[in-house]
Amino acid sequence: MTSNLATLYSDYIACLNAQDWENLGHFVHLDVVHNARRLGLHGYRSMLEANYRDIPDLRFEIEFVLIEPPKLAARLAFNCTPTGEFLGLAVNGARISFAENVFYAFEDGRIREVWSVIDKDAIEAQLQFQAALKTAHPTPGNS
Amino acid sequence: MTSNLATLYSDYIACLNAQDWENLGHFVHLDVVHNARRLGLHGYRSMLEANYRDIPDLRFEIEFVLIEPPKLAARLAFNCTPTGEFLGLAVNGARISFAENVFYAFEDGRIREVWSVIDKDAIEAQLQFQAALKTAHPTPGNS
């Protein structure tokens, strides 16, 4: 069961990275709940599609996984350039890296519930640092 | 080993809730690393003491735990009233509830590394909601 979930999860992440939405239903339950919202498979797919519209170079990297069936916990790493706002922050094409700590509960071999937290504090710190660098070293075009 | 870690972790959380700093070293490694910062036991204790100064009614509640030795993952729930700023947000005594998704790596029966993410987005949403309520229904003293 543990190795099943490990394979299932790495296949799910590969599905996301391939934006293979037709096969999302192999991994995600029809009645999936995400952060207490009853999105269902359709809403879950819409959320992911919106993520890729906002972050065209989005890529999910697994740092590590813990499995205790029926739950799985993952530390995910991202390094990407959201084109506009992300989590209410004006990223506007800046390169940011951040982590997501996420739990999943599986039912009938599919993701039934997700508890996800993204490290917004880390993103804010990077944007502030980049803004401070720009102020200290303005590019010729801005001087 | 799994049940050992389960007991160790619930005893660690009880230690935090009792603010029993003298015994923190039974659970936390001398060379502990927290979110990539090499705090050591002394720095870790200072961080927790600062948390209790900022949030006098702080209380750690375990929602659920996953264990795959030597790692443990926990979903923690908080319901508290930070007196001033918290994570850079002007909470100023408002009651907020939020989650923390956190991973621990154990070594020699103690917490050696922590990867913690707090749901700052949820706190911001609650503060915005409370501010909107105040605008819609000002208290007599403010009208």
Tab-separated table of C-alpha atoms in Angstrom:
chain	number	residue	atom	x	y	z
A	1	MET	CA	0.000	0.000	0.000
A	2	THR	CA	2.854	2.370	0.887
A	3	SER	CA	4.757	1.633	-2.357
A	4	ASN	CA	1.450	1.852	-4.282
A	5	LEU	CA	0.860	5.347	-2.933
A	6	ALA	CA	4.467	6.332	-3.702
A	7	THR	CA	4.073	5.282	-7.355
A	8	LEU	CA	0.598	6.788	-7.605
A	9	TYR	CA	1.865	10.090	-6.229
A	10	SER	CA	4.886	10.343	-8.524
A	11	ASP	CA	2.583	9.511	-11.479
A	12	TYR	CA	0.181	12.258	-10.293
A	13	ILE	CA	3.008	14.815	-10.188
A	14	ALA	CA	4.141	13.707	-13.674
A	15	CYS	CA	0.524	14.199	-14.847
A	16	LEU	CA	0.541	17.777	-13.493
A	17	ASN	CA	3.920	18.582	-15.046
A	18	ALA	CA	2.689	17.241	-18.403
A	19	GLN	CA	-0.557	19.266	-17.997
A	20	ASP	CA	-2.235	16.010	-18.970
A	21	TRP	CA	-5.682	17.086	-17.733
A	22	GLU	CA	-7.499	14.280	-19.557
A	23	ASN	CA	-5.878	11.797	-17.158
A	24	LEU	CA	-6.261	13.844	-13.965
A	25	GLY	CA	-9.277	11.708	-12.992
A	26	HIS	CA	-6.995	8.665	-12.602
A	27	PHE	CA	-5.428	10.367	-9.590
A	28	VAL	CA	-8.034	12.777	-8.231
A	29	HIS	CA	-11.385	11.716	-6.734
A	30	LEU	CA	-14.602	13.092	-8.273
A	31	ASP	CA	-15.501	14.611	-4.880
A	32	VAL	CA	-12.068	16.013	-4.001
A	33	VAL	CA	-11.848	18.649	-1.254
A	34	HIS	CA	-8.991	21.202	-1.365
A	35	ASN	CA	-8.294	23.319	1.729
A	36	ALA	CA	-11.844	22.746	2.989
A	37	ARG	CA	-13.376	23.711	-0.400
A	38	ARG	CA	-15.439	21.005	-2.159
A	39	LEU	CA	-13.928	21.611	-5.591
A	40	GLY	CA	-14.682	18.255	-7.143
A	41	LEU	CA	-12.545	16.956	-10.007
A	42	HIS	CA	-13.815	19.661	-12.381
A	43	GLY	CA	-13.014	22.529	-9.999
A	44	TYR	CA	-9.661	20.968	-9.125
A	45	ARG	CA	-8.727	20.818	-12.825
A	46	SER	CA	-9.856	24.458	-13.264
A	47	MET	CA	-7.650	25.486	-10.331
A	48	LEU	CA	-4.614	23.746	-11.883
A	49	GLU	CA	-5.289	25.198	-15.343
A	50	ALA	CA	-5.484	28.683	-13.778
A	51	ASN	CA	-2.160	28.020	-11.995
A	52	TYR	CA	-0.513	27.253	-15.356
A	53	ARG	CA	-2.055	30.354	-16.965
A	54	ASP	CA	-0.652	32.499	-14.118
A	55	ILE	CA	2.699	30.642	-14.058
A	56	PRO	CA	3.523	29.319	-17.556
A	57	ASP	CA	6.831	27.764	-16.367
A	58	LEU	CA	5.241	26.084	-13.321
A	59	ARG	CA	6.891	22.777	-12.423
A	60	PHE	CA	6.235	20.534	-9.410
A	61	GLU	CA	9.405	19.057	-7.852
A	62	ILE	CA	9.109	16.544	-5.019
A	63	GLU	CA	11.706	17.184	-2.294
A	64	PHE	CA	10.526	14.341	-0.085
A	65	VAL	CA	7.448	12.320	0.737
A	66	LEU	CA	6.128	10.596	3.879
A	67	ILE	CA	3.534	7.889	3.561
A	68	GLU	CA	1.242	6.499	6.223
A	69	PRO	CA	-1.779	5.118	4.335
A	70	PRO	CA	-4.321	6.414	3.609
A	71	LYS	CA	-2.387	9.701	3.966
A	72	LEU	CA	0.662	11.043	2.156
A	73	ALA	CA	2.645	14.189	2.998
A	74	ALA	CA	4.950	15.926	0.524
A	75	ARG	CA	7.444	18.753	0.575
A	76	LEU	CA	7.299	20.336	-2.889
A	77	ALA	CA	9.753	22.855	-4.346
A	78	PHE	CA	8.999	25.483	-6.985
A	79	ASN	CA	11.268	27.760	-8.986
A	80	CYS	CA	9.276	29.804	-11.475
A	81	THR	CA	8.245	33.213	-12.807
A	82	PRO	CA	4.561	34.095	-12.277
A	83	THR	CA	3.653	36.647	-14.939
A	84	GLY	CA	1.413	38.846	-12.782
A	85	GLU	CA	-0.036	38.493	-9.278
A	86	PHE	CA	0.481	35.320	-7.280
A	87	LEU	CA	-1.228	34.831	-3.903
A	88	GLY	CA	-2.067	38.534	-4.023
A	89	LEU	CA	1.595	39.517	-4.464
A	90	ALA	CA	2.763	41.577	-7.468
A	91	VAL	CA	5.402	39.159	-8.746
A	92	ASN	CA	5.207	40.439	-12.348
A	93	GLY	CA	7.688	38.065	-13.941
A	94	ALA	CA	10.242	37.979	-11.131
A	95	ARG	CA	11.904	34.602	-10.546
A	96	ILE	CA	10.911	33.158	-7.172
A	97	SER	CA	11.501	29.889	-5.394
A	98	PHE	CA	9.294	28.606	-2.634
A	99	ALA	CA	8.068	25.482	-0.898
A	100	GLU	CA	4.685	23.874	-0.408
A	101	ASN	CA	3.994	21.537	2.518
A	102	VAL	CA	1.004	19.449	1.549
A	103	PHE	CA	-1.015	16.534	2.907
A	104	TYR	CA	-3.276	14.240	0.904
A	105	ALA	CA	-5.875	11.684	2.025
A	106	PHE	CA	-6.506	8.913	-0.507
A	107	GLU	CA	-9.777	7.047	-1.017
A	108	ASP	CA	-10.417	4.355	-3.649
A	109	GLY	CA	-6.878	4.940	-4.965
A	110	ARG	CA	-7.499	8.632	-5.622
A	111	ILE	CA	-6.805	11.936	-3.852
A	112	ARG	CA	-9.921	12.670	-1.797
A	113	GLU	CA	-8.726	15.608	0.351
A	114	VAL	CA	-5.806	18.059	0.207
A	115	TRP	CA	-4.409	20.296	2.949
A	116	SER	CA	-1.904	22.607	1.256
A	117	VAL	CA	0.159	25.499	2.624
A	118	ILE	CA	2.484	27.555	0.407
A	119	ASP	CA	5.371	29.506	1.946
A	120	LYS	CA	4.077	32.990	1.078
A	121	ASP	CA	6.393	34.576	3.655
A	122	ALA	CA	9.427	33.312	1.675
A	123	ILE	CA	8.067	34.805	-1.559
A	124	GLU	CA	7.484	38.192	0.100
A	125	ALA	CA	11.038	38.161	1.468
A	126	GLN	CA	12.436	37.461	-2.028
A	127	LEU	CA	10.372	40.237	-3.629
A	128	GLN	CA	11.497	42.709	-0.953
A	129	PHE	CA	15.124	41.650	-1.452
A	130	GLN	CA	14.865	42.044	-5.239
A	131	ALA	CA	13.237	45.489	-4.817
A	132	ALA	CA	16.040	46.559	-2.449
A	133	LEU	CA	18.672	45.350	-4.968
A	134	LYS	CA	17.018	47.383	-7.726
A	135	THR	CA	17.058	50.492	-5.533
A	136	ALA	CA	20.737	49.951	-4.673
A	137	HIS	CA	21.786	49.100	-8.265
A	138	PRO	CA	19.342	50.693	-10.732
A	139	THR	CA	19.706	49.467	-14.299
A	140	PRO	CA	21.011	52.125	-16.786
A	141	GLY	CA	17.561	52.371	-18.361
A	142	ASN	CA	16.074	53.402	-15.011
A	143	SER	CA	18.770	55.820	-13.893
B	1	MET	CA	10.032	3.251	16.107
B	2	THR	CA	6.801	4.703	14.693
B	3	SER	CA	5.003	4.528	18.049
B	4	ASN	CA	8.145	5.892	19.747
B	5	LEU	CA	8.077	8.935	17.491
B	6	ALA	CA	4.333	9.369	18.051
B	7	THR	CA	4.810	9.448	21.833
B	8	LEU	CA	7.928	11.619	21.571
B	9	TYR	CA	6.080	14.115	19.400
B	10	SER	CA	3.007	14.390	21.616
B	11	ASP	CA	5.333	14.854	24.625
B	12	TYR	CA	7.203	17.578	22.670
B	13	ILE	CA	3.936	19.415	21.938
B	14	ALA	CA	2.948	19.110	25.627
B	15	CYS	CA	6.370	20.595	26.515
B	16	LEU	CA	5.702	23.588	24.245
B	17	ASN	CA	2.187	24.127	25.611
B	18	ALA	CA	3.572	24.015	29.170
B	19	GLN	CA	6.363	26.432	28.135
B	20	ASP	CA	8.628	23.959	29.927
B	21	TRP	CA	11.818	25.309	28.348
B	22	GLU	CA	14.087	23.505	30.820
B	23	ASN	CA	13.042	20.198	29.235
B	24	LEU	CA	13.103	21.313	25.589
B	25	GLY	CA	16.513	19.638	25.149
B	26	HIS	CA	14.881	16.218	25.677
B	27	PHE	CA	13.091	16.692	22.356
B	28	VAL	CA	15.222	19.101	20.325
B	29	HIS	CA	18.752	18.345	19.076
B	30	LEU	CA	21.604	20.671	20.108
B	31	ASP	CA	22.281	21.351	16.404
B	32	VAL	CA	18.671	21.761	15.264
B	33	VAL	CA	18.019	23.459	11.907
B	34	HIS	CA	14.718	25.337	11.390
B	35	ASN	CA	13.703	26.352	7.856
B	36	ALA	CA	17.352	26.159	6.719
B	37	ARG	CA	18.553	28.295	9.664
B	38	ARG	CA	21.051	26.621	12.039
B	39	LEU	CA	19.362	27.844	15.213
B	40	GLY	CA	20.717	25.231	17.600
B	41	LEU	CA	18.780	24.406	20.771
B	42	HIS	CA	19.448	27.839	22.279
B	43	GLY	CA	18.178	29.722	19.221
B	44	TYR	CA	15.201	27.372	18.905
B	45	ARG	CA	14.211	28.068	22.516
B	46	SER	CA	14.599	31.826	21.915
B	47	MET	CA	12.312	31.570	18.879
B	48	LEU	CA	9.631	29.772	20.922
B	49	GLU	CA	9.936	32.218	23.841
B	50	ALA	CA	9.490	35.110	21.369
B	51	ASN	CA	6.414	33.357	19.934
B	52	TYR	CA	4.855	33.242	23.435
B	53	ARG	CA	5.716	36.905	24.069
B	54	ASP	CA	4.008	37.870	20.788
B	55	ILE	CA	1.076	35.464	21.321
B	56	PRO	CA	0.436	35.020	25.069
B	57	ASP	CA	-2.478	32.586	24.450
B	58	LEU	CA	-0.515	30.471	21.940
B	59	ARG	CA	-1.460	26.795	22.023
B	60	PHE	CA	-0.308	23.985	19.724
B	61	GLU	CA	-3.078	21.564	18.711
B	62	ILE	CA	-2.238	18.466	16.664
B	63	GLU	CA	-4.839	17.831	13.938
B	64	PHE	CA	-3.065	14.771	12.563
B	65	VAL	CA	0.371	13.233	12.242
B	66	LEU	CA	2.074	11.014	9.645
B	67	ILE	CA	5.138	9.050	10.622
B	68	GLU	CA	7.737	7.442	8.388
B	69	PRO	CA	10.913	7.250	10.499
B	70	PRO	CA	13.119	9.164	10.767
B	71	LYS	CA	10.607	11.781	9.585
B	72	LEU	CA	7.305	12.960	11.032
B	73	ALA	CA	4.768	15.302	9.417
B	74	ALA	CA	2.109	17.172	11.386
B	75	ARG	CA	-0.885	19.342	10.639
B	76	LEU	CA	-1.142	21.815	13.537
B	77	ALA	CA	-4.079	24.117	14.313
B	78	PHE	CA	-3.910	27.455	16.128
B	79	ASN	CA	-6.632	29.712	17.475
B	80	CYS	CA	-5.130	32.704	19.252
B	81	THR	CA	-4.817	36.479	19.567
B	82	PRO	CA	-1.354	37.869	18.718
B	83	THR	CA	-1.035	41.181	20.552
B	84	GLY	CA	0.802	43.109	17.808
B	85	GLU	CA	2.367	42.076	14.509
B	86	PHE	CA	2.527	38.435	13.464
B	87	LEU	CA	4.392	37.375	10.303
B	88	GLY	CA	4.498	41.053	9.379
B	89	LEU	CA	0.700	41.400	9.643
B	90	ALA	CA	-0.910	43.936	11.985
B	91	VAL	CA	-3.070	41.499	13.954
B	92	ASN	CA	-3.223	43.734	17.065
B	93	GLY	CA	-5.242	41.461	19.326
B	94	ALA	CA	-7.656	40.117	16.704
B	95	ARG	CA	-8.620	36.449	17.116
B	96	ILE	CA	-7.267	34.379	14.241
B	97	SER	CA	-7.164	30.686	13.445
B	98	PHE	CA	-4.688	29.162	11.081
B	99	ALA	CA	-2.832	25.974	10.242
B	100	GLU	CA	0.810	24.970	10.110
B	101	ASN	CA	2.012	22.104	7.905
B	102	VAL	CA	5.333	20.973	9.333
B	103	PHE	CA	7.912	18.243	8.773
B	104	TYR	CA	10.516	17.055	11.265
B	105	ALA	CA	13.582	14.859	10.806
B	106	PHE	CA	14.681	13.050	13.991
B	107	GLU	CA	18.226	12.057	14.895
B	108	ASP	CA	19.316	10.370	18.135
B	109	GLY	CA	15.695	10.601	19.345
B	110	ARG	CA	15.564	14.372	18.955
B	111	ILE	CA	14.298	16.869	16.371
B	112	ARG	CA	17.264	17.603	14.100
B	113	GLU	CA	15.584	19.558	11.281
B	114	VAL	CA	12.250	21.343	10.828
B	115	TRP	CA	10.513	22.442	7.602
B	116	SER	CA	7.567	24.591	8.677
B	117	VAL	CA	5.021	26.544	6.632
B	118	ILE	CA	2.286	28.639	8.255
B	119	ASP	CA	-0.880	29.496	6.330
B	120	LYS	CA	-0.310	33.274	6.175
B	121	ASP	CA	-2.824	33.614	3.328
B	122	ALA	CA	-5.602	32.389	5.644
B	123	ILE	CA	-4.637	34.950	8.321
B	124	GLU	CA	-4.683	37.789	5.783
B	125	ALA	CA	-8.138	36.695	4.572
B	126	GLN	CA	-9.475	36.733	8.162
B	127	LEU	CA	-8.016	40.179	8.885
B	128	GLN	CA	-9.518	41.557	5.663
B	129	PHE	CA	-12.891	40.003	6.538
B	130	GLN	CA	-12.814	41.469	10.059
B	131	ALA	CA	-11.861	44.910	8.656
B	132	ALA	CA	-14.756	44.726	6.163
B	133	LEU	CA	-17.176	43.780	8.974
B	134	LYS	CA	-16.011	46.784	11.030
B	135	THR	CA	-16.594	49.095	8.055
B	136	ALA	CA	-20.070	47.632	7.475
B	137	HIS	CA	-21.030	47.614	11.179
B	138	PRO	CA	-19.004	50.276	13.022
B	139	THR	CA	-19.196	50.029	16.811
B	140	PRO	CA	-20.995	52.981	18.500
B	141	GLY	CA	-17.699	54.328	19.773
B	142	ASN	CA	-16.357	54.585	16.232
B	143	SER	CA	-19.452	55.977	14.534
